[in-house]
CSV table of C-alpha atoms in Angstrom, one decimal:
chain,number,residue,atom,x,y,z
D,1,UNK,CA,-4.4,37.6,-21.7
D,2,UNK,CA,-7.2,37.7,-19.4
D,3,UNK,CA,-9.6,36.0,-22.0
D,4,UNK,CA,-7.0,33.2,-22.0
D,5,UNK,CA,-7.1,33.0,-18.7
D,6,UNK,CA,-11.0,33.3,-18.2
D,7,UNK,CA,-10.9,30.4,-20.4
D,8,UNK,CA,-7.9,28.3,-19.0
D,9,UNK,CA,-9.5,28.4,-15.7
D,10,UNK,CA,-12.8,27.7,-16.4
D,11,UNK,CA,-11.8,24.3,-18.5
D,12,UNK,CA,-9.4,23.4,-15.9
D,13,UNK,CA,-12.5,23.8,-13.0
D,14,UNK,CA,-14.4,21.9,-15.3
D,15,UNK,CA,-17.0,24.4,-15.6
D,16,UNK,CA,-18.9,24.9,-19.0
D,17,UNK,CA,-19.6,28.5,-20.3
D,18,UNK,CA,-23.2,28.1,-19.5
D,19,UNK,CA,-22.8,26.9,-15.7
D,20,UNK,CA,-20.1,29.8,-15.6
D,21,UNK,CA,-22.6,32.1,-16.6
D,22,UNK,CA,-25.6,31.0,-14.2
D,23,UNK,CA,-22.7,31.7,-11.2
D,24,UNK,CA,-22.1,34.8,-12.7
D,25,UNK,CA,-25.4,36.1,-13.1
D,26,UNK,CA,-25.0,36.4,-17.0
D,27,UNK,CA,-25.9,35.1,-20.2
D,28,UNK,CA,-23.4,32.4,-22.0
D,29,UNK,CA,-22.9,34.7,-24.6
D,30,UNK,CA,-21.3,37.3,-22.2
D,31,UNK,CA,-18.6,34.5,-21.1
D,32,UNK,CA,-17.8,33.4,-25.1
D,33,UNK,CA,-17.1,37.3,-25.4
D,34,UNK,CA,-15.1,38.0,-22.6
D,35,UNK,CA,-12.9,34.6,-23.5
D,36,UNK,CA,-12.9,35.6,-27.7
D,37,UNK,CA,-11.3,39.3,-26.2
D,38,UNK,CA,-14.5,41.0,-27.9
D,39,UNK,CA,-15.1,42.9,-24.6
D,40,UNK,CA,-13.9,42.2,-20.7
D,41,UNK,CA,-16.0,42.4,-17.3
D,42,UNK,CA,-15.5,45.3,-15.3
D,43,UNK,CA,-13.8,45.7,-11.9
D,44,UNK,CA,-17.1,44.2,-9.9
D,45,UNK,CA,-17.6,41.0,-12.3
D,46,UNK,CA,-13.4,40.0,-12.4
D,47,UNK,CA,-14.0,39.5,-8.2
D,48,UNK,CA,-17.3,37.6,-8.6
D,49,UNK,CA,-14.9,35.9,-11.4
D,50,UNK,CA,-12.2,35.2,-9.4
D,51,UNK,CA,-14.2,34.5,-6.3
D,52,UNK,CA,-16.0,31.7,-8.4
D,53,UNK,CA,-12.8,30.4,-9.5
D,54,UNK,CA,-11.2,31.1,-6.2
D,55,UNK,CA,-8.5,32.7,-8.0
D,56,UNK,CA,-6.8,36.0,-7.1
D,57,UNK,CA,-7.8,38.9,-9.6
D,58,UNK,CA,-4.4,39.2,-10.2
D,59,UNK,CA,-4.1,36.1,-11.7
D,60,UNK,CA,-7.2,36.5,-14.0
D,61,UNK,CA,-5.3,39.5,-15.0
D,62,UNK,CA,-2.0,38.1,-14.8
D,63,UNK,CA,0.7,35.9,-17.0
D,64,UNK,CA,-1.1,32.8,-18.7
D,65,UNK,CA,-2.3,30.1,-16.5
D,66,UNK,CA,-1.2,26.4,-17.5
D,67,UNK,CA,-4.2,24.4,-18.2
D,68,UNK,CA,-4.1,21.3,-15.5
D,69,UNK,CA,-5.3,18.6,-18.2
D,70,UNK,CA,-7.3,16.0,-17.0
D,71,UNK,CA,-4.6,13.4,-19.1
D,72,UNK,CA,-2.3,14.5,-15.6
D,73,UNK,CA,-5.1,13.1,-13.8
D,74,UNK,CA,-5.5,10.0,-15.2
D,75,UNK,CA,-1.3,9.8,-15.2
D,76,UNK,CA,-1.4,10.0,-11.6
D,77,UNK,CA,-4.0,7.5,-10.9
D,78,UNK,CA,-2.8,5.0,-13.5
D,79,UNK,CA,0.4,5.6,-11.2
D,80,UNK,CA,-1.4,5.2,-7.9
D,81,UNK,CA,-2.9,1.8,-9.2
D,82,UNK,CA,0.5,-0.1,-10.3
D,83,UNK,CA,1.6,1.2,-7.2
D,84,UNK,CA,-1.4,-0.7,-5.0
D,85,UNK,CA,-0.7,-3.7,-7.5
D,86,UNK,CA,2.4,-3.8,-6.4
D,87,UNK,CA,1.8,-3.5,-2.7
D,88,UNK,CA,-1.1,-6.1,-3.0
D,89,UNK,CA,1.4,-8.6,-5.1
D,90,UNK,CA,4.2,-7.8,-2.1
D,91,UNK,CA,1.6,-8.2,0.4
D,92,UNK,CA,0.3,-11.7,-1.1
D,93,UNK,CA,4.2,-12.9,-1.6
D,94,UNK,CA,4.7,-12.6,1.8
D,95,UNK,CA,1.8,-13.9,3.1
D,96,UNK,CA,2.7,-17.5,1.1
D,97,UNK,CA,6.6,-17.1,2.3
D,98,UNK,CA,5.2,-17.2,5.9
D,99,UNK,CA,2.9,-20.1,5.2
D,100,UNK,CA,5.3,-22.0,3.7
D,101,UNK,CA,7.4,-20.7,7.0
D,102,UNK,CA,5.0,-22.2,9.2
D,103,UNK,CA,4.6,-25.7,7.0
D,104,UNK,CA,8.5,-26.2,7.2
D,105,UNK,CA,8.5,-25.5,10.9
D,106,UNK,CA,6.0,-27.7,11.4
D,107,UNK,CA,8.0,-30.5,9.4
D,108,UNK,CA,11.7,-29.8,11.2
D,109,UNK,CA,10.0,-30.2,14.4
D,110,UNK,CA,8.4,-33.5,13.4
D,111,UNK,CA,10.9,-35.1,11.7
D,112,UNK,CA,13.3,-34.0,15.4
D,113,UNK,CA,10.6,-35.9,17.1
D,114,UNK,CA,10.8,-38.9,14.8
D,115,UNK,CA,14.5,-38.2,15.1
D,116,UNK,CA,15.0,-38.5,19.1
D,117,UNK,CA,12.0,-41.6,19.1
D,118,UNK,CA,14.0,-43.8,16.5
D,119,UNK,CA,17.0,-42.7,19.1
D,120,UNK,CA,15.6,-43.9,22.5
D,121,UNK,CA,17.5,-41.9,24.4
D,122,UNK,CA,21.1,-43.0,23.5
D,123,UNK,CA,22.8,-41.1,25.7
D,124,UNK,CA,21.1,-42.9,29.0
D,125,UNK,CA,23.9,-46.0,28.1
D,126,UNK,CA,26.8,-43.7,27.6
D,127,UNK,CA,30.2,-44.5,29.7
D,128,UNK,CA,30.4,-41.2,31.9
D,129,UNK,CA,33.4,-42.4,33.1
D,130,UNK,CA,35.4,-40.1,30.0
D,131,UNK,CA,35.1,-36.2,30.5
D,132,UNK,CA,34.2,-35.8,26.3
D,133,UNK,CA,30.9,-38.1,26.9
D,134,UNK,CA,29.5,-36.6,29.6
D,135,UNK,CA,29.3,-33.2,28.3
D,136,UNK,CA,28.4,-34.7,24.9
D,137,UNK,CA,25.3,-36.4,26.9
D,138,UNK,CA,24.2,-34.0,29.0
D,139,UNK,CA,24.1,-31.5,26.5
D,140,UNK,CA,22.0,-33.7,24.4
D,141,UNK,CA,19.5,-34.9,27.6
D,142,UNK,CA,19.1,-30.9,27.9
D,143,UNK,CA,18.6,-30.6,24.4
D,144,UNK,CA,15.9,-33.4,24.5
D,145,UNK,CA,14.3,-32.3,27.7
D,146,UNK,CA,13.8,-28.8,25.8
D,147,UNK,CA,13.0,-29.6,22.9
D,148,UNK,CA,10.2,-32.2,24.3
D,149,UNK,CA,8.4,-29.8,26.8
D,150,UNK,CA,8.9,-26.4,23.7
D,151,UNK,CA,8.5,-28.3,20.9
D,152,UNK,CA,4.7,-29.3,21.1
D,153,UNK,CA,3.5,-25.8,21.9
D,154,UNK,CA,5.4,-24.6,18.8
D,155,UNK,CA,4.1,-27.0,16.6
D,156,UNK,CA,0.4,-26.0,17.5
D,157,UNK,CA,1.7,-22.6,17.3
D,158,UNK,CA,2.8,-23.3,13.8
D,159,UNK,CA,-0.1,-25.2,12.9
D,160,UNK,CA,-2.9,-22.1,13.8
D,161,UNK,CA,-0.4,-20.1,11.6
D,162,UNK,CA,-0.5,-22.6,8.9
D,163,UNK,CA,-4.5,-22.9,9.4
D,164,UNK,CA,-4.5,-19.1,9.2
D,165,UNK,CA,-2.5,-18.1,6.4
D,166,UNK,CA,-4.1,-20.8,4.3
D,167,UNK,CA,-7.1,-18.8,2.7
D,168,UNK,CA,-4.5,-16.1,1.6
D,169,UNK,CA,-2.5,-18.3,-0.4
């Protein structure tokens, strides 16, 4: 048991039976012993043991300890790297959804403009003599007075985005 251990331990700290040995003080041959059972370390060398593990004594001496293979390793950090893939693929997927955002904004707000030019202001020749057509045409003049004094700051607006997302397409 504890030269399964001695062994499981070291493998797993990814120490060789020679650099465990040069910790320890003692030749390579005294570490292939203790882990083939042919003799153990006394009371002083299983704490210079565990403290060079930084295991408890008790656990050299213990149950079996379960190797930690370096295949889990690898497991994880395949893992970890589809997952950054996939944040990187998310991140770039939304990055051309707002850039094609800012492109149609830019294109609504132009084709309003052509819109209310081709228009000239049809409302200015309305009868306001009916109730129905004067709150039809002032609630386009307001829409038209808005829209002319917002608009062009938005479409700048739109076009920096546009200009700034454009690299990260």
């Amino acid at each position: 048991m504890l030269n399964e251990n001695i062994k499981t331990i070291r493998k797993s700290k990814g120490l060789s039976q020679e650099e465990l040995a040069i910790k320890l003080n003692v030749v390579r041959q005294t570490i292939s012993k203790w882990e083939q059972g042919l003799s153990v370390p006394d009371a002083d060398m299983l704490i210079s043991i565990s403290e060079v593990f930084e295991t408890p004594v008790s656990t050299l001496l213990g149950e079996t300890v379960v190797e930690t293979k370096a295949d889990d390793l690898r497991a994880i950090s395949e893992k970890l790297e589809v997952i950054n893939l996939q944040l990187a693929h998310r991140k770039a997927t939304r990055q051309k959804a707002i850039h094609w955002l800012f492109i149609l904004l830019c294109t609504v707000i132009v084709a309003v403009f052509a819109v209310l030019i081709a228009l000239n202001s049809p409302y200015l020749g309305w009868d306001y003599s009916q109730p129905e057509t004067t709150v039809i045409g002032v609630m386009f003049h307001a829409f038209e007075w808005l829209f002319v004094r917002i608009a062009p700051l938005v479409l700048m607006g739109s076009i920096v985005g546009v200009c700034l997302t454009w690299k990260k397409v």
